[in-house]
CSV table of C-alpha atoms in Angstrom, one decimal:
chain,number,residue,atom,x,y,z
T,1,MET,CA,0.0,0.0,0.0
T,2,ALA,CA,3.0,2.3,-0.4
T,3,ASP,CA,1.3,4.4,-3.1
T,4,PHE,CA,-2.0,4.7,-1.2
T,5,LYS,CA,-2.4,7.5,1.2
T,6,VAL,CA,-4.8,5.8,3.6
T,7,LYS,CA,-2.7,3.9,6.1
T,8,ARG,CA,-4.6,4.2,9.4
T,9,ILE,CA,-8.3,3.7,9.9
T,10,CYS,CA,-10.4,4.5,12.9
T,11,VAL,CA,-13.8,2.8,13.4
T,12,VAL,CA,-16.1,4.5,15.9
T,13,GLY,CA,-18.5,2.1,17.6
T,14,ALA,CA,-17.8,-1.6,18.5
T,15,GLY,CA,-21.3,-2.8,18.1
T,16,GLN,CA,-22.5,-5.6,15.7
T,17,MET,CA,-21.4,-3.5,12.7
T,18,GLY,CA,-18.4,-1.6,13.9
T,19,HIS,CA,-16.2,-4.5,15.3
T,20,GLN,CA,-16.6,-6.5,12.1
T,21,ILE,CA,-15.8,-3.4,9.9
T,22,GLY,CA,-12.7,-3.0,12.1
T,23,MET,CA,-11.7,-6.6,11.4
T,24,LEU,CA,-12.2,-6.1,7.6
T,25,SER,CA,-10.0,-3.1,7.8
T,26,ALA,CA,-7.2,-5.0,9.6
T,27,LEU,CA,-7.5,-7.9,7.2
T,28,GLY,CA,-7.2,-5.4,4.4
T,29,GLY,CA,-3.8,-4.4,5.7
T,30,PHE,CA,-4.8,-1.1,7.5
T,31,HIS,CA,-3.6,-0.2,11.0
T,32,THR,CA,-7.0,-0.1,12.6
T,33,THR,CA,-8.3,1.2,15.9
T,34,VAL,CA,-11.9,0.4,17.1
T,35,GLN,CA,-13.2,2.9,19.6
T,36,ASP,CA,-16.2,2.5,21.9
T,37,LEU,CA,-17.1,4.3,25.2
T,38,SER,CA,-17.8,0.9,26.7
T,39,GLU,CA,-14.9,-1.2,27.8
T,40,SER,CA,-17.1,-4.3,28.0
T,41,ALA,CA,-18.3,-3.7,24.4
T,42,LEU,CA,-14.6,-3.7,23.3
T,43,GLU,CA,-13.8,-6.9,25.2
T,44,LYS,CA,-16.9,-8.6,23.7
T,45,ALA,CA,-15.9,-7.4,20.3
T,46,GLU,CA,-12.4,-8.9,20.5
T,47,VAL,CA,-13.7,-12.2,21.9
T,48,SER,CA,-16.2,-12.4,19.0
T,49,LEU,CA,-13.7,-11.6,16.3
T,50,ARG,CA,-11.2,-14.1,17.6
T,51,SER,CA,-13.9,-16.8,17.6
T,52,ILE,CA,-14.9,-15.9,14.0
T,53,MET,CA,-11.3,-15.8,12.8
T,54,LYS,CA,-10.6,-19.2,14.4
T,55,LYS,CA,-13.5,-20.6,12.4
T,56,TRP,CA,-12.1,-19.0,9.2
T,57,VAL,CA,-8.7,-20.5,9.9
T,58,ASP,CA,-10.3,-23.9,10.6
T,59,LYS,CA,-12.2,-23.8,7.3
T,60,GLY,CA,-9.1,-22.7,5.4
T,61,ARG,CA,-10.4,-19.3,4.4
T,62,ILE,CA,-7.3,-17.6,5.8
T,63,THR,CA,-4.1,-18.9,7.4
T,64,GLY,CA,-3.3,-18.7,11.1
T,65,HIS,CA,-0.5,-16.3,10.2
T,66,GLU,CA,-2.8,-14.0,8.3
T,67,ALA,CA,-5.2,-14.0,11.2
T,68,GLU,CA,-2.5,-13.1,13.7
T,69,ALA,CA,-1.1,-10.4,11.4
T,70,ALA,CA,-4.5,-8.8,11.2
T,71,PHE,CA,-4.9,-8.9,15.0
T,72,ASN,CA,-1.5,-7.3,15.3
T,73,ARG,CA,-2.9,-4.4,13.2
T,74,LEU,CA,-6.1,-4.2,15.2
T,75,HIS,CA,-6.4,-2.1,18.4
T,76,PHE,CA,-9.2,-1.2,20.8
T,77,THR,CA,-9.7,1.9,22.9
T,78,THR,CA,-12.3,3.9,24.8
T,79,SER,CA,-10.6,7.2,23.8
T,80,LEU,CA,-11.9,8.8,20.7
T,81,GLU,CA,-9.0,11.2,20.7
T,82,ASP,CA,-6.4,8.3,20.8
T,83,ALA,CA,-8.3,6.4,18.1
T,84,SER,CA,-8.6,9.2,15.6
T,85,LYS,CA,-5.6,11.5,16.2
T,86,ASP,CA,-3.5,9.7,13.5
T,87,ALA,CA,-6.3,8.4,11.4
T,88,ASP,CA,-6.4,9.0,7.6
T,89,PHE,CA,-9.9,7.6,7.3
T,90,VAL,CA,-12.7,7.3,9.9
T,91,ILE,CA,-15.7,5.1,9.7
T,92,GLU,CA,-18.5,6.0,12.1
T,93,ALA,CA,-20.7,3.0,13.1
T,94,VAL,CA,-22.7,4.3,16.2
T,95,VAL,CA,-26.4,4.1,16.9
T,96,GLU,CA,-28.7,5.2,14.1
T,97,LYS,CA,-29.7,8.5,15.7
T,98,LEU,CA,-28.8,11.8,14.0
T,99,GLU,CA,-28.0,13.7,17.2
T,100,VAL,CA,-25.6,11.0,18.4
T,101,LYS,CA,-23.8,10.9,15.0
T,102,ARG,CA,-23.5,14.7,14.9
T,103,GLN,CA,-21.9,14.7,18.4
T,104,VAL,CA,-19.4,12.1,17.2
T,105,PHE,CA,-18.5,14.1,14.1
T,106,GLU,CA,-18.1,17.3,16.2
T,107,GLN,CA,-15.6,15.5,18.4
T,108,LEU,CA,-13.8,13.9,15.4
T,109,GLU,CA,-13.4,17.4,13.9
T,110,ARG,CA,-11.4,18.4,17.0
T,111,PHE,CA,-9.3,15.2,17.2
T,112,ALA,CA,-8.7,13.9,13.6
T,113,PRO,CA,-6.1,15.3,11.2
T,114,SER,CA,-7.3,17.8,8.7
T,115,HIS,CA,-6.8,15.5,5.8
T,116,ALA,CA,-8.9,12.7,7.3
T,117,ILE,CA,-12.0,11.5,5.5
T,118,PHE,CA,-15.2,10.9,7.7
T,119,ALA,CA,-17.5,8.2,6.4
T,120,SER,CA,-20.8,7.3,8.1
T,121,ASN,CA,-21.9,3.7,8.1
T,122,SER,CA,-25.5,4.9,8.5
T,123,SER,CA,-28.1,2.8,6.7
T,124,THR,CA,-30.5,5.7,6.3
T,125,ILE,CA,-29.1,9.1,7.4
T,126,VAL,CA,-27.6,11.0,4.6
T,127,SER,CA,-24.2,12.5,5.2
T,128,SER,CA,-25.3,16.1,4.4
T,129,LEU,CA,-27.3,16.0,7.7
T,130,ILE,CA,-24.0,15.3,9.6
T,131,ALA,CA,-21.3,17.1,7.5
T,132,ASP,CA,-22.0,20.6,8.8
T,133,ALA,CA,-20.9,19.4,12.2
T,134,THR,CA,-17.5,19.6,10.7
T,135,SER,CA,-15.4,22.1,8.8
T,136,ARG,CA,-14.7,19.6,6.0
T,137,PRO,CA,-18.0,18.7,4.3
T,138,GLU,CA,-16.1,17.9,1.1
T,139,LYS,CA,-14.4,15.0,3.1
T,140,VAL,CA,-17.7,13.5,4.4
T,141,CYS,CA,-19.7,10.7,2.8
T,142,ASN,CA,-21.7,7.6,3.5
T,143,MET,CA,-20.0,4.2,3.5
T,144,HIS,CA,-22.9,1.8,4.2
T,145,PHE,CA,-21.8,-1.8,4.9
T,146,PHE,CA,-24.4,-4.6,5.3
T,147,PHE,CA,-24.9,-6.9,8.2
T,148,PRO,CA,-22.8,-8.9,8.9
T,149,PRO,CA,-19.9,-7.0,7.3
T,150,LEU,CA,-17.6,-10.0,7.4
T,151,VAL,CA,-20.0,-11.9,5.2
T,152,MET,CA,-21.9,-9.4,3.0
T,153,ASP,CA,-20.0,-8.3,-0.1
T,154,CYS,CA,-21.5,-4.9,-0.7
T,155,VAL,CA,-20.9,-1.3,0.3
T,156,GLU,CA,-23.0,1.7,-0.8
T,157,VAL,CA,-20.8,4.8,-1.1
T,158,VAL,CA,-23.0,7.9,-1.2
T,159,MET,CA,-22.0,11.4,-2.1
T,160,SER,CA,-23.7,14.6,-0.9
T,161,GLU,CA,-23.6,17.8,-3.0
T,162,LYS,CA,-20.5,18.8,-1.2
T,163,THR,CA,-18.6,15.5,-1.2
T,164,SER,CA,-15.5,15.8,-3.4
T,165,GLU,CA,-14.6,13.4,-6.2
T,166,GLU,CA,-11.4,12.7,-4.3
T,167,THR,CA,-13.3,11.6,-1.2
T,168,ALA,CA,-15.6,9.4,-3.3
T,169,GLU,CA,-12.7,7.8,-5.1
T,170,THR,CA,-10.7,7.2,-1.9
T,171,THR,CA,-13.7,5.6,-0.2
T,172,LEU,CA,-14.2,3.3,-3.2
T,173,GLU,CA,-10.5,2.3,-3.1
T,174,VAL,CA,-10.7,1.6,0.7
T,175,SER,CA,-13.7,-0.6,0.0
T,176,LYS,CA,-11.8,-2.4,-2.7
T,177,ARG,CA,-8.9,-3.0,-0.3
T,178,LEU,CA,-11.4,-4.4,2.2
T,179,ASN,CA,-12.4,-6.9,-0.5
T,180,ARG,CA,-15.9,-5.5,-0.8
T,181,THR,CA,-17.9,-4.6,-3.9
T,182,ALA,CA,-18.6,-0.9,-3.7
T,183,LEU,CA,-21.3,1.0,-5.7
T,184,LEU,CA,-21.2,4.8,-5.9
T,185,LEU,CA,-24.4,6.8,-5.6
T,186,ARG,CA,-24.0,10.4,-6.7
T,187,LYS,CA,-27.4,11.6,-5.4
T,188,GLU,CA,-28.5,11.4,-1.7
T,189,ILE,CA,-31.8,9.8,-0.7
T,190,SER,CA,-32.8,8.5,2.8
T,191,GLY,CA,-32.2,4.8,2.9
T,192,PHE,CA,-30.1,4.8,-0.3
T,193,VAL,CA,-31.0,1.8,-2.6
T,194,ALA,CA,-30.9,-1.5,-0.7
T,195,ASN,CA,-32.8,-0.2,2.4
T,196,ARG,CA,-35.5,1.5,0.5
T,197,ILE,CA,-36.2,-1.8,-1.3
T,198,LEU,CA,-35.9,-3.7,1.9
T,199,GLY,CA,-38.0,-1.3,3.8
T,200,ALA,CA,-40.8,-1.7,1.4
T,201,LEU,CA,-40.6,-5.5,1.8
T,202,HIS,CA,-40.6,-5.2,5.6
T,203,LYS,CA,-43.5,-2.7,5.6
T,204,GLU,CA,-45.7,-5.0,3.4
T,205,ALA,CA,-44.7,-8.1,5.4
T,206,ILE,CA,-45.7,-6.4,8.7
T,207,ASN,CA,-48.9,-5.1,7.1
T,208,LEU,CA,-49.9,-8.6,6.0
T,209,TYR,CA,-49.1,-10.1,9.4
T,210,GLU,CA,-51.0,-7.4,11.4
T,211,SER,CA,-54.0,-7.7,9.0
T,212,GLY,CA,-54.2,-11.4,9.8
T,213,ILE,CA,-53.5,-12.5,6.2
T,214,ALA,CA,-50.7,-14.8,7.3
T,215,ASP,CA,-48.6,-15.7,10.3
T,216,PHE,CA,-45.1,-14.1,10.3
T,217,LYS,CA,-43.5,-17.6,10.1
T,218,ASP,CA,-45.6,-18.4,7.0
T,219,ILE,CA,-44.7,-15.1,5.4
T,220,ASP,CA,-41.0,-15.9,5.9
T,221,ILE,CA,-41.5,-19.3,4.3
T,222,ILE,CA,-43.3,-17.9,1.3
T,223,CYS,CA,-40.5,-15.3,0.7
T,224,LYS,CA,-37.9,-18.1,0.9
T,225,LYS,CA,-39.7,-20.7,-1.1
T,226,ALA,CA,-41.6,-18.6,-3.7
T,227,LEU,CA,-39.2,-15.6,-4.1
T,228,ASN,CA,-36.0,-17.6,-3.4
T,229,HIS,CA,-34.9,-15.1,-0.7
T,230,PRO,CA,-32.2,-16.7,1.5
T,231,ILE,CA,-33.9,-15.4,4.7
T,232,GLY,CA,-37.5,-14.2,5.4
T,233,PRO,CA,-38.3,-10.5,6.3
T,234,PHE,CA,-39.1,-11.3,10.0
T,235,GLU,CA,-36.0,-13.5,10.3
T,236,LEU,CA,-33.9,-10.6,8.8
T,237,MET,CA,-35.4,-8.1,11.2
T,238,ASP,CA,-34.4,-10.4,14.1
T,239,LEU,CA,-30.9,-10.8,12.7
T,240,SER,CA,-30.3,-7.1,12.0
T,241,GLY,CA,-31.9,-6.0,15.3
T,242,ILE,CA,-35.5,-4.9,15.6
T,243,ASP,CA,-34.2,-1.7,17.3
T,244,VAL,CA,-32.1,-0.9,14.2
T,245,CYS,CA,-35.2,-1.4,12.0
T,246,TYR,CA,-37.2,0.8,14.3
T,247,PHE,CA,-34.7,3.6,14.4
T,248,VAL,CA,-34.3,3.5,10.6
T,249,MET,CA,-38.1,3.9,10.1
T,250,GLN,CA,-38.3,6.5,12.8
T,251,GLN,CA,-35.6,8.6,11.1
T,252,ARG,CA,-37.4,8.3,7.8
T,253,PHE,CA,-40.6,9.5,9.4
T,254,GLU,CA,-38.9,12.4,11.1
T,255,GLU,CA,-37.5,13.5,7.7
T,256,THR,CA,-40.6,13.1,5.6
T,257,GLY,CA,-43.4,13.7,8.2
T,258,ASN,CA,-45.4,11.2,6.1
T,259,PRO,CA,-47.7,9.0,8.5
T,260,GLU,CA,-47.1,6.1,6.1
T,261,ASP,CA,-43.4,6.2,7.1
T,262,LYS,CA,-44.1,5.9,10.8
T,263,PRO,CA,-42.7,2.7,12.4
T,264,PRO,CA,-45.4,0.0,12.9
T,265,SER,CA,-46.6,-0.3,16.5
T,266,ILE,CA,-45.5,-3.9,16.6
T,267,LEU,CA,-41.9,-2.8,16.2
T,268,GLU,CA,-42.2,0.0,18.8
T,269,ASP,CA,-43.8,-2.5,21.3
T,270,LYS,CA,-40.9,-5.0,20.8
T,271,VAL,CA,-38.3,-2.2,21.3
T,272,LYS,CA,-40.0,-1.1,24.5
T,273,ALA,CA,-40.1,-4.7,25.7
T,274,GLY,CA,-36.4,-5.2,24.9
T,275,ASN,CA,-37.2,-8.0,22.5
T,276,LEU,CA,-34.7,-6.9,19.8
T,277,GLY,CA,-34.1,-10.2,18.0
T,278,ARG,CA,-31.2,-12.6,18.1
T,279,LYS,CA,-28.9,-10.3,20.2
T,280,THR,CA,-31.4,-10.4,23.1
T,281,GLY,CA,-32.6,-14.0,22.6
T,282,LYS,CA,-36.1,-13.0,21.5
T,283,GLY,CA,-37.7,-11.0,18.7
T,284,PHE,CA,-40.4,-12.3,16.4
T,285,TYR,CA,-38.8,-15.7,17.0
T,286,ASP,CA,-37.5,-17.1,20.3
T,287,TYR,CA,-33.8,-17.9,20.2
T,288,GLN,CA,-33.2,-18.6,23.9
T,289,LYS,CA,-33.2,-22.4,23.5
T,290,GLN,CA,-31.4,-22.3,20.1
T,291,GLU,CA,-27.8,-22.2,19.3
T,292,ILE,CA,-27.0,-19.0,17.5
T,293,LYS,CA,-24.5,-19.6,14.7
T,294,SER,CA,-21.8,-16.9,14.0
């Protein structure tokens, strides 16, 4: 990577997206620091990644040497300043709430070098809503990975009107070095491409279920058997996190004010009850007595 200016990557957030993005970065040869305010979240992230990489080594996907070399490039910290002070490229992967992301970008503006690019992994929030929290809107874009990042081979790179061509090209190149297929969107729209299509599917699936047309399990089976989807919409919401789905829909509703975009009550009820899917052991399905595969 001697001719490529991005050497160090900072990933903000060690949740279900952030820690895997960090691993992709380290596997791609970048010196990577994953930051989270929670020490326990960082510890959990490292344990999870070591487990996943052991399985990769056992299956022959990578060698033990390659795995250890990646971990030597991967670091964890609770300090945002330490994580970003030498970063050439920052990937934000915190909760899907605009005010939280703006706070993170305001802090990054103080800590990160002036040349650093800031990319948001948001699945819905366009970067122009965050960029003015910095003095470098031309260096801000969306870099949307899909869950789980270590498995899904797609990244949506989205430009705002102020994102520079250099920023877009660098983000595409970083994606390439992470061994991911990246597609460039030159026009912003909430939810981008994949999540707008997926959101329509989720919305209709929930409507059919709430209307008593079919049980959610039957809807999942129909989507898999008739449409050849690898996973049903309710299974996918459980996998991604029902809270994530809820926040995405809530953000869309706040932007449009359209009552049709308001999150369904069934999602709100599950979020309030803490039944968020696989990560809590219960969502639409009950996973408490099932082994959850990585």
